[in-house]
Coordinates of C-alpha atoms and ligand atoms in Angstrom, one line a residue:
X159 CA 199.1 94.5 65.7
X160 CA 199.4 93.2 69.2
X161 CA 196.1 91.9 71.0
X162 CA 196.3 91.7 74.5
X163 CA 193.9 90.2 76.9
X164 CA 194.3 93.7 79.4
X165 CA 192.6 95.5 76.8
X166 CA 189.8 93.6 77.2
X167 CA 189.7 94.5 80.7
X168 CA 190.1 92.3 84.0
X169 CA 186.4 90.9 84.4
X170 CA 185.7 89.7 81.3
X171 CA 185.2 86.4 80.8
X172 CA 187.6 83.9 78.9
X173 CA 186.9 80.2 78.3
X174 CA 185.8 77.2 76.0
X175 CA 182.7 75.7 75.7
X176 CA 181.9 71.9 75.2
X177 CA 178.2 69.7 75.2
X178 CA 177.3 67.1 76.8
X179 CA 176.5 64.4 73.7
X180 CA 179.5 65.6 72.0
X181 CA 182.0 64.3 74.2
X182 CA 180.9 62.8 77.4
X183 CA 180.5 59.1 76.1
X184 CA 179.7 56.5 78.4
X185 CA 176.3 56.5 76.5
X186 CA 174.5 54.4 78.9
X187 CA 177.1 54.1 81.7
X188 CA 175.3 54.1 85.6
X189 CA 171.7 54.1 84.9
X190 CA 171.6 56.7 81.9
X191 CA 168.4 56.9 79.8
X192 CA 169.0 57.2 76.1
X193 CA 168.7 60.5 74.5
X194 CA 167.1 61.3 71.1
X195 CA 171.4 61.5 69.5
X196 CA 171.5 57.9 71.5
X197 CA 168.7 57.0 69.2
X198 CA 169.0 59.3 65.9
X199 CA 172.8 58.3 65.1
X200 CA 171.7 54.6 65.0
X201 CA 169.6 55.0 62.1
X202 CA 171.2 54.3 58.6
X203 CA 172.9 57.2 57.2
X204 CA 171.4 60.1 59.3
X205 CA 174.9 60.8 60.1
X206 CA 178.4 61.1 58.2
X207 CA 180.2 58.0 58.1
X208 CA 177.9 56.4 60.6
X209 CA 179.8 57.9 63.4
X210 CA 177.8 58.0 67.3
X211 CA 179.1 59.4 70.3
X212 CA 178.8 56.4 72.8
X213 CA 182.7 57.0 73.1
X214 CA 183.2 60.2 71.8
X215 CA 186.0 62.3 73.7
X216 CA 185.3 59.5 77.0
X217 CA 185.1 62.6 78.9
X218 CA 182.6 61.0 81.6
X219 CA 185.5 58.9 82.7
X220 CA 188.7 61.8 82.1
X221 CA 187.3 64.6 82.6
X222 CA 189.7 65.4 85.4
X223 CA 192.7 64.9 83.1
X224 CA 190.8 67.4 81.0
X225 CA 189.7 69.9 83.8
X226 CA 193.2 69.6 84.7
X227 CA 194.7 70.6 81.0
X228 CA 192.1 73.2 81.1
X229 CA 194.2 74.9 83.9
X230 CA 197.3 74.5 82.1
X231 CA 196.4 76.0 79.6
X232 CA 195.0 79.2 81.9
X233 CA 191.5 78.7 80.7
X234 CA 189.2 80.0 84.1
X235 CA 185.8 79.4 82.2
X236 CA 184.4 76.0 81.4
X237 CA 181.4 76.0 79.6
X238 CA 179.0 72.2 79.7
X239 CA 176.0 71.3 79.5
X240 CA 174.0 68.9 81.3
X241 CA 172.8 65.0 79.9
X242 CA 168.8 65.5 81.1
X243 CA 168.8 61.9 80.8
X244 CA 171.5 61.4 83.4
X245 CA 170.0 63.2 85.7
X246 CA 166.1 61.9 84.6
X247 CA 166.3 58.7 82.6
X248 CA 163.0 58.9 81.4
X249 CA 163.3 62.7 81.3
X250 CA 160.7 63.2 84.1
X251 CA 160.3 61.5 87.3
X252 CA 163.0 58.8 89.1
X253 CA 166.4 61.0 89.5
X254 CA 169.3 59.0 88.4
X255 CA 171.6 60.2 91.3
X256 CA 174.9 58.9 89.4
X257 CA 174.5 60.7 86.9
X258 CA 173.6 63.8 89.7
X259 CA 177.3 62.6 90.9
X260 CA 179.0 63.1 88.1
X261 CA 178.3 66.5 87.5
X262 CA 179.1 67.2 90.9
X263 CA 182.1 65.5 90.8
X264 CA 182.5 67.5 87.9
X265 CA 181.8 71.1 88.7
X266 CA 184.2 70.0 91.8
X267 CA 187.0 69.5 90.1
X268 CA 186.4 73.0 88.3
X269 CA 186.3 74.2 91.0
X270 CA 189.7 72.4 92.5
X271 CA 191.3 74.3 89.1
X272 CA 190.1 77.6 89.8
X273 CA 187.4 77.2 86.8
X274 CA 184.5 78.7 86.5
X275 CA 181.5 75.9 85.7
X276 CA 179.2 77.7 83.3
X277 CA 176.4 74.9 82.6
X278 CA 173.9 75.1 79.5
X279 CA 170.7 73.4 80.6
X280 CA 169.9 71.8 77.3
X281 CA 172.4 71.1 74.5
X282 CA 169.8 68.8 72.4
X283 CA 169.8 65.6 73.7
X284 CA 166.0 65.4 74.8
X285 CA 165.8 62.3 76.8
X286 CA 164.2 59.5 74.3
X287 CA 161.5 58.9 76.7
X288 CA 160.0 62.3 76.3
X289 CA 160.4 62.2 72.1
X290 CA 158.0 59.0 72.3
X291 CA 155.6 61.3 73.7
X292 CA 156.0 63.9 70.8
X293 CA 159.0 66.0 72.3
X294 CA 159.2 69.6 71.8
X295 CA 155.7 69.4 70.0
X296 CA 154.2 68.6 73.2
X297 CA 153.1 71.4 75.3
X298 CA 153.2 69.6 78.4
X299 CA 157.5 69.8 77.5
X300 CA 157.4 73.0 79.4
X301 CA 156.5 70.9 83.0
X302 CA 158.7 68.5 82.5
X303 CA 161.8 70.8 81.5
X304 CA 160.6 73.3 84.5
X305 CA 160.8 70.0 86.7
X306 CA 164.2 69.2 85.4
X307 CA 165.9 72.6 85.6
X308 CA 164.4 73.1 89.3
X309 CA 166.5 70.0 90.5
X310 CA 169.6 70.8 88.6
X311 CA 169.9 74.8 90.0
X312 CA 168.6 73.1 93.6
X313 CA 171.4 70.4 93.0
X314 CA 174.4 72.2 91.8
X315 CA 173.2 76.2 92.1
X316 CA 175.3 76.3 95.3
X317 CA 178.3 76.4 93.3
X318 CA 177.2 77.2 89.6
X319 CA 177.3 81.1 89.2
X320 CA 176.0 80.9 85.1
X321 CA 173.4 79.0 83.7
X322 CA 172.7 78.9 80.1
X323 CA 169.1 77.8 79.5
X324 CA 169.3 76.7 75.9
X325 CA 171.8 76.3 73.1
X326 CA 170.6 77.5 69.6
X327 CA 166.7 77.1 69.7
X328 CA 166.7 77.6 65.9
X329 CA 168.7 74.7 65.3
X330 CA 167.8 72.1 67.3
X331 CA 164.4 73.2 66.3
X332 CA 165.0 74.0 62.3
X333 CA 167.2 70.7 62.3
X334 CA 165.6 68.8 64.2
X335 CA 162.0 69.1 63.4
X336 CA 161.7 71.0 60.3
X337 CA 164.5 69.4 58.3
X338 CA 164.7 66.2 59.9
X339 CA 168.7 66.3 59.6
X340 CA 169.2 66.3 63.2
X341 CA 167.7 64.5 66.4
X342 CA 164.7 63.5 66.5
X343 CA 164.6 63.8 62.6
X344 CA 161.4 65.1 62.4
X345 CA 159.7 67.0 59.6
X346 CA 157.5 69.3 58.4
X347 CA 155.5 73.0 59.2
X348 CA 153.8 72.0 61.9
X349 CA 156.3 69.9 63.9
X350 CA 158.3 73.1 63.5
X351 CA 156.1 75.5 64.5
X352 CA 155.0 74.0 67.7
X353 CA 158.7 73.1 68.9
X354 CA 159.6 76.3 68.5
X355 CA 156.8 78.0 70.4
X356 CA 157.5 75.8 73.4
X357 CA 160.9 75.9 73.2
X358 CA 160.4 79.9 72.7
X359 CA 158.5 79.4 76.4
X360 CA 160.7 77.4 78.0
X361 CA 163.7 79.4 77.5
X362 CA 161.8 81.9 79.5
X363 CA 160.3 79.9 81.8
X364 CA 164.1 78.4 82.5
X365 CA 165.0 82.1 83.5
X366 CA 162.6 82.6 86.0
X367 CA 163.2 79.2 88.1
X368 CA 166.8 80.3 87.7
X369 CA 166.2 83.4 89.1
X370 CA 163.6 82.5 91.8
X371 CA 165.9 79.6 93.0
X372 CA 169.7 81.2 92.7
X373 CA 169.1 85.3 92.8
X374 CA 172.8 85.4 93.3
X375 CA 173.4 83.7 90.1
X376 CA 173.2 85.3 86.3
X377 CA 171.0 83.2 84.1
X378 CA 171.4 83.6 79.9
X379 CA 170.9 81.5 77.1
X380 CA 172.9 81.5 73.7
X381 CA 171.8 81.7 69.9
X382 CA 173.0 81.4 67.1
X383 CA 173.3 84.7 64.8
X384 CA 175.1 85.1 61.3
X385 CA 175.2 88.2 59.9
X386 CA 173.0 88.6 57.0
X387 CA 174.1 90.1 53.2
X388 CA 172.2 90.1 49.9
X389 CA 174.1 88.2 47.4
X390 CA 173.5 91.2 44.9
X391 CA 173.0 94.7 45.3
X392 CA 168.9 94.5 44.5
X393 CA 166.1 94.5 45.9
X394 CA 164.9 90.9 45.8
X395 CA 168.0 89.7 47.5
X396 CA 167.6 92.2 49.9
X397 CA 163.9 91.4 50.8
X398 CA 165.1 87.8 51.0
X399 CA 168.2 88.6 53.4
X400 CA 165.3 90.1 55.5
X401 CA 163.2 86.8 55.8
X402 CA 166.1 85.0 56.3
X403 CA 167.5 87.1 59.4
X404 CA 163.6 87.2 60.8
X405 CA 163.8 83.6 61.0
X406 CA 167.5 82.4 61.6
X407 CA 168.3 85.7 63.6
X408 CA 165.4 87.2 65.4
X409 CA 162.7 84.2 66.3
X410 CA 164.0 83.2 69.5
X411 CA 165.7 86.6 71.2
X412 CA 163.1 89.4 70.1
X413 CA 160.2 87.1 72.3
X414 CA 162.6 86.8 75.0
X415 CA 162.7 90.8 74.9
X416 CA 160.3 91.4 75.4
X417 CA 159.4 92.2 71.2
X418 CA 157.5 89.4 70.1
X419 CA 158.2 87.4 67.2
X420 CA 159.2 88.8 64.2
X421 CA 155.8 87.9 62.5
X422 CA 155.7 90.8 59.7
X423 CA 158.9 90.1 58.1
X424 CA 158.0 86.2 57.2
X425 CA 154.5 85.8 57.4
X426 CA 155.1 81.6 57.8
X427 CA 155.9 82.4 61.2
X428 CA 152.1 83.6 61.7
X429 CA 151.1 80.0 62.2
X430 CA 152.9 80.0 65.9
X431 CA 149.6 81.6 66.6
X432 CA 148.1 78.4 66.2
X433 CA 150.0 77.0 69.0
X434 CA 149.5 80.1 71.4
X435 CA 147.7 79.8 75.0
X436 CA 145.9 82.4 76.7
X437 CA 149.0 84.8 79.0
X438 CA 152.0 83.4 76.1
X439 CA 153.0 86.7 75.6
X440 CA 153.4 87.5 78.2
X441 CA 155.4 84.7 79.1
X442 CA 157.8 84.4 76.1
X443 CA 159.4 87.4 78.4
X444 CA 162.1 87.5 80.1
X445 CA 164.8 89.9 81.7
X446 CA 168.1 87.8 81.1
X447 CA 170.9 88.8 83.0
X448 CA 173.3 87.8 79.7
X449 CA 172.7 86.1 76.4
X450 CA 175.1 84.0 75.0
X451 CA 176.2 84.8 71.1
X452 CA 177.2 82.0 69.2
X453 CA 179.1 83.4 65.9
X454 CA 180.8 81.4 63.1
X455 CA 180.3 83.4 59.6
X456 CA 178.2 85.4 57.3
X457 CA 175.6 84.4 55.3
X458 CA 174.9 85.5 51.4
X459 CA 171.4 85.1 50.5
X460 CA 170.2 85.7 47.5
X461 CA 166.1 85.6 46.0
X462 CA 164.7 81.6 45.4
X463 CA 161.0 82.0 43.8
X464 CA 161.1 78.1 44.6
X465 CA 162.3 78.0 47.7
X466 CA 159.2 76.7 50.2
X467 CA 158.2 79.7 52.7
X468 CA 161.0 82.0 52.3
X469 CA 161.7 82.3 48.7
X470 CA 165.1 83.0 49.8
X471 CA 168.9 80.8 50.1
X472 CA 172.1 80.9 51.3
X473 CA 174.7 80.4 49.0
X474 CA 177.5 78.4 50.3
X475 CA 181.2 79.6 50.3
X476 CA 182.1 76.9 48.2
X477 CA 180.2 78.3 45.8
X478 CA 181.5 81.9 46.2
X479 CA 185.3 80.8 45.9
X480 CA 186.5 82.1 49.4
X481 CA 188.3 81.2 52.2
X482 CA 186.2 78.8 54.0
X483 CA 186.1 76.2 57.2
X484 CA 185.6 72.4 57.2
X485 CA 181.9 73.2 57.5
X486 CA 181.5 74.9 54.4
X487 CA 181.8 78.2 55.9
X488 CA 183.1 81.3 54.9
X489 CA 186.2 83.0 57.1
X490 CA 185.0 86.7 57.9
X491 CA 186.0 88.2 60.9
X492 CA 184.4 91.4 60.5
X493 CA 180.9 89.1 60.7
X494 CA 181.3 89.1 64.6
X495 CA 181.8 92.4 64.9
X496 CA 178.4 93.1 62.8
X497 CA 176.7 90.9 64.9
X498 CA 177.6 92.6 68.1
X499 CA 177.1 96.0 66.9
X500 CA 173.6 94.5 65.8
X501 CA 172.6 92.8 69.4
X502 CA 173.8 96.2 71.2
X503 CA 171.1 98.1 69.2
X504 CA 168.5 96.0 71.4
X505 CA 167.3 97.7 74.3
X506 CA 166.8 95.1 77.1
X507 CA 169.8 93.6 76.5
X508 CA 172.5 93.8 79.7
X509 CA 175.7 91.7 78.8
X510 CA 176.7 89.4 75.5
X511 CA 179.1 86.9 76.1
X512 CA 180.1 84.8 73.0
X513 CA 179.5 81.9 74.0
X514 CA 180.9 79.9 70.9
X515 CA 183.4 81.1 68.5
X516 CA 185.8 78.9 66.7
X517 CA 186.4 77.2 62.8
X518 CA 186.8 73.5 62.4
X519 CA 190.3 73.0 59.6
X520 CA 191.6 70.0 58.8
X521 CA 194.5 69.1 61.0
X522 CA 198.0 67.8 60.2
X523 CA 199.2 65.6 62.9
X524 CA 203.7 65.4 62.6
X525 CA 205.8 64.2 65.1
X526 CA 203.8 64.9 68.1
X527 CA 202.6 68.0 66.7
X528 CA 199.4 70.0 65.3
X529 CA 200.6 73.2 63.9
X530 CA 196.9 74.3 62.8
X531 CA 197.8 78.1 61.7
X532 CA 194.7 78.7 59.9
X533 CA 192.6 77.8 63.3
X534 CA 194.7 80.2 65.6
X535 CA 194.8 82.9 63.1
X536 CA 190.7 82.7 63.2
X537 CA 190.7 82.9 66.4
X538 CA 193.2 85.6 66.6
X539 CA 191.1 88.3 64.0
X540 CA 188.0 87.3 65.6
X541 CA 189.0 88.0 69.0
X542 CA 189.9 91.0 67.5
X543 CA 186.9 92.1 66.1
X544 CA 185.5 91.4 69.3
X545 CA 187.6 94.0 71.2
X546 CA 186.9 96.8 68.3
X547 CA 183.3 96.5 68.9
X548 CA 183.8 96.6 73.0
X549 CA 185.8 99.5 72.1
X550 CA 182.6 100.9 69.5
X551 CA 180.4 100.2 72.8
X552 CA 179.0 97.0 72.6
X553 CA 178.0 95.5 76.3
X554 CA 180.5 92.4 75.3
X555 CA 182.3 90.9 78.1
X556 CA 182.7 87.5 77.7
X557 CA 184.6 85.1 74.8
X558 CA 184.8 81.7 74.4
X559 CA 186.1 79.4 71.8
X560 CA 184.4 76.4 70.6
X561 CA 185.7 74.0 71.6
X562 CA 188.2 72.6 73.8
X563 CA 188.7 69.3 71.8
X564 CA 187.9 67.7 68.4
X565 CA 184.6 66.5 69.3
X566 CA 181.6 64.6 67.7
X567 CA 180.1 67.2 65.5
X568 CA 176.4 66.1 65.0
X569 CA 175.7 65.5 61.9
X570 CA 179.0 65.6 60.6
X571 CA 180.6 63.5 62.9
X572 CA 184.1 63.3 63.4
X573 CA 185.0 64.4 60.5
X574 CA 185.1 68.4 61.1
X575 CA 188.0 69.4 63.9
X576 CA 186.9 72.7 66.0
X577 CA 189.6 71.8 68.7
X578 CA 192.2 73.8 70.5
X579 CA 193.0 70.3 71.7
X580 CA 193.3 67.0 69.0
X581 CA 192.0 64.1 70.0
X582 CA 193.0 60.6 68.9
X583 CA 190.1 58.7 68.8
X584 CA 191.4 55.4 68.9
X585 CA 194.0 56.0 72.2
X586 CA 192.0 58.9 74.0
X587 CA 194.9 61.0 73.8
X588 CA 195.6 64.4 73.9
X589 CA 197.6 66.3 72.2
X590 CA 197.5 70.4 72.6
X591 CA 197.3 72.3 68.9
X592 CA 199.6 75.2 68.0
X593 CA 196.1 77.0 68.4
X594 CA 195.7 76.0 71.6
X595 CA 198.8 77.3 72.9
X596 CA 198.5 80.7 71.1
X597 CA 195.3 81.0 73.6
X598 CA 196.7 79.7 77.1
X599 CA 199.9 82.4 75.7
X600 CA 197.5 85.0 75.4
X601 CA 195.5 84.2 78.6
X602 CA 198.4 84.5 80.5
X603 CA 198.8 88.0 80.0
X604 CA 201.7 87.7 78.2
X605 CA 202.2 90.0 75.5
X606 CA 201.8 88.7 72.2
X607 CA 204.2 89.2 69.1
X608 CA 201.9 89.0 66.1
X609 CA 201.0 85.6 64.8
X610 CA 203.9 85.2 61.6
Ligands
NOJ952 C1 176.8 75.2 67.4 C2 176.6 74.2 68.5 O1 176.1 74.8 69.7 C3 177.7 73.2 68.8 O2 177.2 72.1 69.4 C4 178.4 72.9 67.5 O3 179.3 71.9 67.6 C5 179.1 74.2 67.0 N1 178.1 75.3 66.9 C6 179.8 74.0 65.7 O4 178.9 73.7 64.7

């Protein structure tokens, strides 16, 4: 089979997608406030091998070495997000104008490449400032993230034509205040319940002060969605597979719709109520121009009487004896293509752009060279699946792998490699994968010969 980017047609949207935490470094460099990753990976064994990213990729210092590779490799998309605590040390209040520098500098130099800046407006690292005063939990969070995305689209909306509001509600949220896994490594029902509601009401809120500010621009924001499959053909597994979707699949984008949350298929989620204001549902609305899809696998769930809540668990593809990623993930293209098909049953919804796609592998570094086969053949059947369900009529029009460079991957650290590009993390340097070269091949319009 031969997949070409024409088919694809000439406006849709190619690129890779980065964060801010995960590569920028330069942790506390010109007047920076610390974020809650600053904070979370220095306590003891919150993260794998102790790793931080107060150096990660050093991208705050070469990111025009990496805008520029970008354009070699014929990537015109970039998508970033912001620090908040660059721009805000104390996340409110007394702007930190160089870190307002940098991302101009930044988005400049995108622009010098012919590359599209597409900026996500929070990528998890809440400034610290704001956790001491209870974070996501805290209602008043929907002021100070209103204040904070009002000066970044009055800042840099004269030249930013995308703006993601947030990435992945559900896990920064299920993470990072239900599991306590990620930052701020809180716990517990309640702390989820109420970061989610706000959260659920700033992403909204983000849209409109988009909107109001930049009509010209399109505003989105991305989730995560894996598609859902009983373990066994029965009934239990299937009720479970329901739960599960309700709450890893549907929380964040059926309120944006306009739909509510899904509160009759997991009746846990009925305590949001407790956290509801007078006009909420109102404004958990919101008419998104795009949302961003961020797709890695499938799930198998199966029926867990003692599973807290949901009564319901994912079993791991280690566990199932198939192919699977770094991350303990299973390879299915196909699960893309569901999820799409899925998203285009929803009414309100305009345009999906996949806003991450990708599979970390471990990587064999030889003379010079990283011939990562399984990564580029990923990418390859997934992009694939992508075009079949354009073709079936999904409003797709956007792709972009995740992620441009190996990359400080929370709370795995180093250790998983989702990178087109390898990055030795001792010299900085750079060194373009066999993957990454299959996609600046196909980007260039060059036909492809299948992948041997
Ligand atoms: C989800 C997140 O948005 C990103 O930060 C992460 O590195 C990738 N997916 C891979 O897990």
């Amino acid at each position: 089979m031969q997949l070409k980017r024409a088919a694809f047609g000439h406006d849709f949207h190619w690129g890779v997608s980065t964060a801010a935490y995960q590569i920028e470094g330069a942790h506390d460099a010109d007047g920076k406030g610390s974020s809650i990753w600053d904070e979370f990976t220095q306590k003891k064994k919150k993260i794998l091998n102790g790793h931080h990213g107060e150096t990660a990729c050093d991208f705050y210092y070469r990111y025009p070495q990496d805008i520029r590779l970008m354009n070699q490799l014929n990537i015109p998309n970039y998508r970033f997000s912001i620090a908040w605590s660059r721009i805000f040390p104390d996340g409110t209040g007394t702007v930190n104008q160089p870190g307002v520098d940098f991302y101009n500098r930044l988005i400049d130099e995108c622009m010098a490449n012919k590359i599209q800046p597409w900026v996500t407006l929070y990528h998890w690292d809440l400034p610290a400032a704001l956790e001491r005063k209870g974070g996501w939990t805290n209602r008043e969070i929907i002021n100070w993230f209103s204040s904070y995305v009002e000066y970044c689209v009055k800042q840099f909306g004269d030249r930013v034509q995308r703006w993601m509001i947030l990435n992945e509600p559900i896990v920064f949220t299920g993470a990072g205040y239900f599991l306590g896994v990620h930052a701020p490594g809180k716990k517990g029902l309640t702390n989820f319940l109420s970061s989610a509601h706000h959260a659920a009401l700033c992403q909204a809120e983000g849209g409109r002060i988009v909107k109001s500010l930049s009509p010209e621009s399109k505003v989105g924001t991305t989730f995560s969605y894996s598609h859902i499959e009983p373990l066994r053909e029965i009934e239990k597994d299937r009720a479970a597979v329901k739960k599960t979707d309700a709450l890893l699949n549907r929380l964040f984008i059926e309120p944006l719709l306009g739909m509510g949350y899904p509160l009759k298929d997991l009746k846990i989620l009925q305590g949001l109520e407790r956290f509801y204001k007078d006009g909420d549902t109102a404004k958990l609305a919101f008419d998104m121009d795009f949302i961003g899809l961020q797709n890695y696998t499938r799930e198998l769930v199966r029926h867990a009487p003692f599973m807290p809540f949901i009564k319901a668990k994912i079993i791991k593809a280690g566990k199932r004896n198939v192919e699977r990623t770094q991350m303990d993930w299973e390879v299915h293209p196909p699960a893309i293509y569901h999820a799409l098909m899925r998203w285009s049953q929803y009414k309100n919804l305009k345009e999906i752009i996949i806003t991450e796609n990708g599979a970390a592998f471990e990587d064999r570094y030889e003379e010079g060279e990283v011939n990562d086969q399984k990564r580029m053949i990923y990418i390859k059947d997934h992009i694939a699946q992508v075009l079949l369900a354009k073709q079936d009529g999904a409003p797709v029009n956007g792709y972009f792998v995740w992620t441009l460079m190996d990359n400080f991957e929370w709370a795995e650290g180093y250790y998983p490699k989702f990178g087109l590009v390898h990055v030795n993390f001792k010299t900085q340097e750079r060194i373009v994968k066999a993957s990454g070269k299959w996609y600046a091949a196909f980007l260039e319009k060059k036909a492809l010969t299948d992948i041997p």
